Amino acid sequence: LNLLEDPSSNISEESLRDELALWTNAQFTFDTQPGSESKPIFTASARFRQKKKQKEQALEQKTKEMESRARYLEDRVVELEREAAWLRALVLEKRRA
């Protein structure tokens, strides 16, 4: 599809080139870090990877916390069931006496 040659297109060549330049700069912005021998790094990609890694680490931490909490709650259920059984037995014993 060639928008410049399309007669039904109302886009001027200049505005199309401006939009393309903005898009290109937004997608492929790069920077150099001091001491990196001027090797370009694609900051958008780096930021995305960093955020993704942080989210994964946060999810892993949350998973560990929730698993720990689940184990605690399971142990607590067993403890309370044991206590309830003991109390039932105590009540039945008192009724018989």
Coordinates of C-alpha atoms in Angstrom, one line a residue:
L1 CA 0.0 0.0 0.0
N2 CA 1.5 3.3 -1.0
L3 CA -0.4 6.1 0.7
L4 CA 1.4 8.8 -1.3
E5 CA 0.3 7.5 -4.7
D6 CA -3.2 6.7 -3.5
P7 CA -5.5 9.4 -5.0
S8 CA -8.2 8.8 -2.3
S9 CA -5.6 9.5 0.5
N10 CA -5.8 13.0 2.0
I11 CA -2.4 12.7 3.7
S12 CA 0.3 15.0 2.5
E13 CA 3.8 13.7 1.9
E14 CA 5.2 16.1 4.5
S15 CA 2.8 15.1 7.3
L16 CA 3.3 11.4 6.5
R17 CA 7.1 11.8 6.7
D18 CA 6.7 13.7 10.0
E19 CA 4.6 11.0 11.4
L20 CA 7.0 8.3 10.2
A21 CA 9.9 10.2 11.8
L22 CA 8.0 10.5 15.1
W23 CA 7.1 6.8 15.0
T24 CA 10.7 5.8 14.2
N25 CA 12.1 7.9 17.0
A26 CA 9.6 6.6 19.5
Q27 CA 10.2 3.0 18.6
F28 CA 14.0 3.0 18.2
T29 CA 15.2 5.6 20.6
F30 CA 18.7 4.8 21.7
D31 CA 21.2 6.3 24.0
T32 CA 24.8 5.7 24.9
Q33 CA 26.1 5.2 28.4
P34 CA 29.4 6.7 29.6
G35 CA 32.1 4.1 29.4
S36 CA 30.2 1.8 27.1
E37 CA 32.4 2.7 24.1
S38 CA 29.4 4.5 22.6
K39 CA 27.6 1.2 21.9
P40 CA 24.0 2.1 21.4
I41 CA 21.4 0.4 23.7
F42 CA 17.8 0.5 22.8
T43 CA 16.3 2.1 25.9
A44 CA 12.7 1.2 25.1
S45 CA 13.6 -2.5 24.9
A46 CA 15.8 -2.3 27.9
R47 CA 13.1 -0.6 29.9
F48 CA 10.5 -3.2 28.8
R49 CA 12.8 -6.1 29.8
Q50 CA 13.6 -4.5 33.2
K51 CA 9.9 -3.9 34.0
K52 CA 9.1 -7.4 32.9
K53 CA 11.8 -8.8 35.1
Q54 CA 10.6 -6.7 38.1
K55 CA 7.0 -7.9 37.6
E56 CA 8.2 -11.6 37.4
Q57 CA 10.2 -11.1 40.6
A58 CA 7.3 -9.5 42.3
L59 CA 5.0 -12.3 41.3
E60 CA 7.5 -14.9 42.4
Q61 CA 7.8 -13.2 45.8
K62 CA 4.0 -12.9 46.1
T63 CA 3.7 -16.6 45.2
K64 CA 6.2 -17.6 47.9
E65 CA 4.3 -15.4 50.5
M66 CA 0.9 -16.9 49.5
E67 CA 2.3 -20.5 49.6
S68 CA 3.7 -19.8 53.1
R69 CA 0.4 -18.3 54.2
A70 CA -1.5 -21.3 52.8
R71 CA 0.7 -23.8 54.7
Y72 CA 0.2 -21.8 57.9
L73 CA -3.6 -21.8 57.4
E74 CA -3.6 -25.5 56.6
D75 CA -1.7 -26.2 59.8
R76 CA -4.1 -23.9 61.7
V77 CA -7.1 -25.8 60.3
V78 CA -5.6 -29.1 61.5
E79 CA -4.9 -27.6 65.0
L80 CA -8.5 -26.2 65.2
E81 CA -10.0 -29.5 64.1
R82 CA -8.0 -31.3 66.8
E83 CA -9.1 -28.8 69.4
A84 CA -12.8 -29.1 68.3
A85 CA -12.6 -32.9 68.6
W86 CA -11.1 -32.6 72.1
L87 CA -13.8 -30.1 73.2
R88 CA -16.5 -32.4 71.8
A89 CA -15.1 -35.3 73.7
L90 CA -14.9 -33.2 76.8
V91 CA -18.6 -32.1 76.5
L92 CA -19.7 -35.7 75.9
E93 CA -17.8 -36.8 78.9
K94 CA -19.4 -34.1 81.1
R95 CA -22.9 -35.1 79.8
R96 CA -22.3 -38.8 80.8
A97 CA -21.1 -37.9 84.3

